[in-house]
Coordinates of C-alpha atoms in Angstrom, one line a residue:
M1 CA 17.7 22.5 0.1
N2 CA 15.8 25.4 1.6
N3 CA 16.2 27.3 -1.6
K4 CA 14.9 24.3 -3.6
N5 CA 11.9 24.1 -1.3
R6 CA 11.2 27.8 -1.8
Q7 CA 11.3 27.5 -5.5
Q8 CA 8.9 24.6 -5.4
A9 CA 6.5 26.5 -3.1
N10 CA 6.5 29.4 -5.6
K11 CA 5.2 27.2 -8.4
T12 CA 1.5 26.9 -9.2
P13 CA -0.2 23.5 -8.5
K14 CA -0.2 22.8 -12.3
Q15 CA 3.6 23.5 -12.5
Q16 CA 4.2 21.2 -9.6
L17 CA 2.2 18.4 -11.3
E18 CA 4.2 19.0 -14.5
L19 CA 7.5 18.6 -12.7
R20 CA 6.2 15.4 -11.0
Y21 CA 5.1 13.9 -14.3
K22 CA 8.4 14.7 -16.0
S23 CA 10.2 13.1 -13.1
A24 CA 8.3 9.9 -13.5
V25 CA 8.9 9.8 -17.2
S26 CA 12.6 10.5 -16.8
N27 CA 12.9 7.3 -14.9
L28 CA 12.4 5.4 -18.1
L29 CA 15.5 7.1 -19.6
V30 CA 17.5 6.2 -16.5
V31 CA 16.4 2.5 -16.9
V32 CA 17.5 2.5 -20.5
L33 CA 20.9 4.1 -19.9
M34 CA 21.7 1.8 -16.9
T35 CA 20.6 -1.3 -18.9
V36 CA 22.9 -0.3 -21.8
I37 CA 25.8 0.2 -19.4
N38 CA 25.2 -3.2 -17.8
I39 CA 25.0 -5.0 -21.1
V40 CA 28.3 -3.4 -22.2
L41 CA 29.8 -4.5 -18.9
L42 CA 28.4 -8.0 -19.4
V43 CA 29.8 -8.6 -22.9
T44 CA 33.2 -7.3 -21.8
N45 CA 33.3 -9.7 -18.7
S46 CA 33.9 -6.8 -16.3
N47 CA 32.0 -8.5 -13.5
R48 CA 30.3 -5.2 -12.6
Y49 CA 26.6 -4.4 -12.5
F50 CA 24.6 -1.2 -11.7
L51 CA 21.1 -1.0 -10.4
F52 CA 18.1 0.6 -12.3
S53 CA 18.5 -2.0 -15.1
A54 CA 15.7 -3.7 -17.0
F55 CA 16.0 -7.5 -16.5
L56 CA 14.6 -8.9 -19.8
P57 CA 17.2 -7.2 -22.2
Y58 CA 20.0 -8.1 -19.7
L59 CA 18.7 -11.7 -19.6
A60 CA 18.8 -11.9 -23.4
A61 CA 22.4 -10.7 -23.5
D62 CA 23.3 -13.1 -20.7
Y63 CA 21.8 -16.1 -22.5
G64 CA 23.6 -15.2 -25.7
M65 CA 26.9 -14.9 -23.8
Y66 CA 26.4 -18.3 -22.0
F67 CA 25.2 -20.5 -24.9
C68 CA 28.0 -19.0 -27.1
G69 CA 30.7 -19.9 -24.5
M70 CA 31.7 -16.3 -24.0
Y71 CA 32.1 -16.7 -20.2
P72 CA 35.4 -17.8 -18.5
A73 CA 36.0 -21.5 -18.5
E74 CA 35.2 -21.9 -14.9
V75 CA 31.6 -21.1 -15.6
Y76 CA 31.3 -24.3 -17.6
A77 CA 33.4 -26.4 -15.2
D78 CA 30.4 -28.6 -14.3
L79 CA 29.7 -29.5 -17.9
E80 CA 31.4 -32.7 -19.2
D81 CA 31.4 -31.9 -22.9
P82 CA 29.8 -28.4 -23.5
L83 CA 28.6 -27.6 -27.0
F84 CA 28.4 -24.0 -27.8
A85 CA 26.3 -22.2 -30.3
D86 CA 27.6 -20.1 -33.2
K87 CA 28.4 -16.5 -32.2
S88 CA 25.5 -15.4 -34.4
L89 CA 23.2 -16.4 -31.6
L90 CA 24.8 -13.7 -29.4
V91 CA 24.2 -11.2 -32.2
I92 CA 20.5 -12.3 -32.3
M93 CA 20.1 -12.0 -28.5
L94 CA 21.7 -8.6 -28.4
A95 CA 19.4 -7.5 -31.2
V96 CA 16.5 -8.8 -29.0
A97 CA 17.8 -6.7 -26.1
A98 CA 18.1 -3.7 -28.4
V99 CA 14.5 -4.0 -29.6
I100 CA 13.2 -4.1 -26.0
L101 CA 15.3 -1.1 -25.1
L102 CA 14.0 0.7 -28.2
L103 CA 10.5 0.2 -26.9
Y104 CA 11.4 1.8 -23.7
V105 CA 13.0 4.7 -25.6
L106 CA 9.9 5.2 -27.6
A107 CA 7.8 5.1 -24.5
Y108 CA 10.0 7.8 -23.0
I109 CA 9.8 10.1 -26.1
F110 CA 6.1 9.9 -26.5
A111 CA 5.2 9.9 -22.8
R112 CA 7.1 13.2 -22.5
K113 CA 4.7 14.5 -25.1
K114 CA 1.8 13.5 -22.9
K115 CA 0.9 10.4 -24.9
I116 CA -0.3 8.6 -21.8
G117 CA -0.8 5.3 -23.6
W118 CA 2.9 4.9 -23.9
L119 CA 3.5 5.5 -20.2
I120 CA 0.8 2.8 -19.4
F121 CA 2.6 0.5 -21.9
A122 CA 6.0 1.1 -20.2
L123 CA 4.3 0.4 -16.8
V124 CA 2.9 -2.9 -18.0
F125 CA 6.1 -3.9 -19.7
F126 CA 8.2 -3.1 -16.6
V127 CA 5.8 -5.0 -14.4
I128 CA 6.3 -8.0 -16.7
D129 CA 10.0 -7.4 -16.5
T130 CA 9.8 -7.4 -12.7
V131 CA 7.8 -10.6 -12.5
V132 CA 10.1 -12.4 -14.8
M133 CA 13.1 -11.3 -12.7
V134 CA 11.5 -12.7 -9.5
I135 CA 10.7 -16.0 -11.3
F136 CA 14.3 -16.4 -12.6
T137 CA 16.2 -15.2 -9.6
G138 CA 13.9 -15.9 -6.7
L139 CA 13.8 -13.8 -3.5
N140 CA 17.1 -13.7 -1.7
A141 CA 19.7 -11.4 -0.3
D142 CA 21.6 -11.2 -3.6
N143 CA 18.8 -9.6 -5.6
I144 CA 16.9 -7.8 -2.9
F145 CA 18.2 -4.3 -4.1
D146 CA 17.2 -5.1 -7.7
I147 CA 13.7 -6.0 -6.5
V148 CA 13.4 -2.8 -4.4
I149 CA 14.6 -0.7 -7.3
H150 CA 12.1 -2.4 -9.7
A151 CA 9.3 -1.8 -7.3
W152 CA 10.3 1.8 -6.9
V153 CA 10.3 2.3 -10.7
V154 CA 6.8 0.7 -10.9
V155 CA 5.5 3.0 -8.2
S156 CA 7.0 6.0 -10.0
L157 CA 5.3 5.1 -13.3
V158 CA 2.0 4.6 -11.5
R159 CA 2.5 8.0 -9.9
G160 CA 3.1 9.5 -13.3
I161 CA -0.1 8.1 -14.7
I162 CA -2.0 9.4 -11.7
T163 CA -0.3 12.8 -12.1
Y164 CA -1.3 12.9 -15.7
R165 CA -4.9 12.4 -14.6
D166 CA -4.7 15.2 -12.1
L167 CA -3.2 17.5 -14.8
K168 CA -6.1 16.8 -17.1
Q169 CA -8.5 17.8 -14.3
Q170 CA -6.7 21.2 -13.8
P171 CA -8.7 24.2 -14.9
A172 CA -7.6 25.7 -18.2
E173 CA -5.6 28.9 -17.8
E174 CA -7.7 31.9 -18.7
V175 CA -6.4 34.6 -20.9
L176 CA -7.9 38.0 -20.7
V177 CA -8.6 39.5 -24.2
L178 CA -9.7 43.1 -24.4
D179 CA -11.7 44.3 -27.3
E180 CA -11.0 47.8 -28.6
G181 CA -14.1 49.2 -26.8
D182 CA -13.3 47.5 -23.5
D183 CA -12.1 49.5 -20.6
E184 CA -8.6 48.9 -19.4
P185 CA -8.3 47.0 -16.1
E186 CA -8.4 49.3 -13.1
N187 CA -4.9 48.2 -11.9
K188 CA -3.3 48.7 -15.3
V189 CA -1.6 52.0 -14.2
D190 CA -0.9 53.6 -10.9
M191 CA -1.9 57.1 -9.8
L192 CA 1.2 58.5 -11.5
G193 CA 0.3 56.9 -14.8
N194 CA 3.0 54.3 -14.6
S195 CA 2.2 50.8 -15.8
I196 CA 1.9 48.3 -13.0
P197 CA 4.0 45.1 -13.6
L198 CA 2.3 41.8 -14.0
R199 CA 5.0 40.0 -12.1
D200 CA 8.7 39.8 -11.5
A201 CA 10.5 38.2 -14.5
D202 CA 12.3 34.9 -13.8
M203 CA 15.7 35.7 -15.3
E204 CA 17.0 32.2 -14.7
I205 CA 14.4 30.3 -16.7
K206 CA 15.2 29.3 -20.3
A207 CA 14.1 32.1 -22.5
R208 CA 14.6 33.2 -26.1
I209 CA 15.7 36.9 -26.4
F210 CA 14.1 38.5 -29.5
V211 CA 15.6 41.9 -29.0
E212 CA 16.8 44.2 -26.2
A213 CA 17.7 47.8 -25.7
E214 CA 18.4 50.5 -23.0
A215 CA 16.7 53.9 -22.8
F216 CA 16.1 56.5 -20.1
G217 CA 18.0 54.4 -17.6
H218 CA 15.8 51.3 -18.2
K219 CA 16.7 47.9 -19.6
I220 CA 14.1 46.7 -22.1
V221 CA 13.9 43.0 -23.1
F222 CA 11.5 41.4 -25.6
R223 CA 11.6 37.7 -25.1
R224 CA 9.7 34.4 -25.2
V225 CA 9.3 31.9 -22.4
K226 CA 7.6 28.7 -23.5
N227 CA 4.4 30.0 -25.2
V228 CA 4.5 33.5 -23.7
N229 CA 6.1 36.6 -25.2
E230 CA 7.0 39.1 -22.5
L231 CA 7.9 42.8 -22.4
V232 CA 10.4 42.9 -19.5
I233 CA 11.7 46.2 -18.1
D234 CA 14.2 46.3 -15.4
G235 CA 13.5 42.7 -14.5
R236 CA 9.7 43.0 -14.4
V237 CA 7.1 41.8 -16.8
Y238 CA 4.8 44.6 -17.9
D239 CA 2.9 43.1 -20.8
E240 CA 2.6 39.7 -22.4
Y241 CA 1.3 37.8 -25.4
I242 CA 0.2 34.2 -25.0
A243 CA 0.1 32.1 -28.1
T244 CA 1.5 28.8 -29.4
I245 CA 1.7 30.3 -32.9
E246 CA 2.7 33.9 -33.1
F247 CA 1.0 36.6 -35.1
E248 CA 1.5 40.3 -35.3
H249 CA 1.3 41.8 -31.9
T250 CA 2.4 44.8 -29.8
L251 CA 3.4 45.0 -26.1
Q252 CA 3.6 48.3 -24.3
A253 CA 4.2 49.9 -21.0
T254 CA 4.6 53.5 -19.6
L255 CA 7.2 54.4 -17.0
N256 CA 8.1 57.9 -15.8
G257 CA 6.3 59.5 -18.7
H258 CA 8.1 57.4 -21.3
E259 CA 6.2 54.9 -23.5
F260 CA 8.1 51.6 -24.3
V261 CA 6.8 49.3 -27.0
A262 CA 7.9 45.8 -28.1
Q263 CA 6.5 44.7 -31.4
F264 CA 6.5 41.7 -33.7
D265 CA 5.3 42.4 -37.3
G266 CA 4.3 38.9 -38.1
K267 CA 7.0 38.7 -40.8
G268 CA 10.0 37.7 -38.7
R269 CA 11.0 41.2 -37.4
S270 CA 11.0 42.2 -33.8
F271 CA 11.3 45.9 -32.6
I272 CA 11.7 47.9 -29.5
F273 CA 10.6 51.6 -29.4
A274 CA 10.8 54.3 -26.8
D275 CA 8.6 57.3 -27.2
G276 CA 8.0 56.4 -30.8
E277 CA 11.8 56.1 -31.6
Q278 CA 13.1 52.8 -32.8
L279 CA 15.8 51.5 -30.4
A280 CA 16.4 48.0 -31.7
K281 CA 15.4 45.7 -34.5
K282 CA 16.2 42.1 -35.1
I283 CA 15.1 39.6 -37.8
R284 CA 14.4 36.0 -36.8
L285 CA 13.8 33.1 -39.1
V286 CA 11.5 31.2 -36.7

């Protein structure tokens, strides 16, 4: 737990908001999965039920089962001469449940892409789901946990919308671009002429390795983390290229009198050089 707290503290405010937003959106997927499981348990008469389920699709499946006479005989014991609908009604009601769940899935997919309208739609739809659940089941000890979970999901979705607003208000990340005539930043190299690293590389984060090599006792890695290409030497980032769409670029650093270069030629080929000598080359399709 302490390690998790330290990792959270090391993230920027924007990264923390991103995680909070993703957590809120992920609850939609949990609702879909739990609802599917509960409907399967329902139609197989397993007499089991899990929380975090949407009520409306479950209600549709329940009505289909009931009116088609799919429940055990004791359920209909109070009816003198029950008339049951054709099994096609159950198929229709299950299709209705599937459509509702599909809307939640679409809301999840597009909300993850920051289409906030879909998250708002999911919130409104789930509020309606909660209201209908309370109307049909009332307030009692049997459904109190369902109501609490529904309220928690609603609060989570509201929090996600608020977090999205806070994300939009975050200042844009600035990228320093040096023209050929500009002076190098004062802290680019130290007194011995060694490049000063930008930061320690997060070696546990998901990254795509373009090419890697070893030279003069150093481990050199040319990789991409999200939209940032990094030149990593001995676990430290010495140079970077930030771009959603990559064009030809060169990253370089000097250590102990040796010059290390990572290069992308814009034609799918990545290289690593040390003191002008090519150490590694790799062709990538994308």
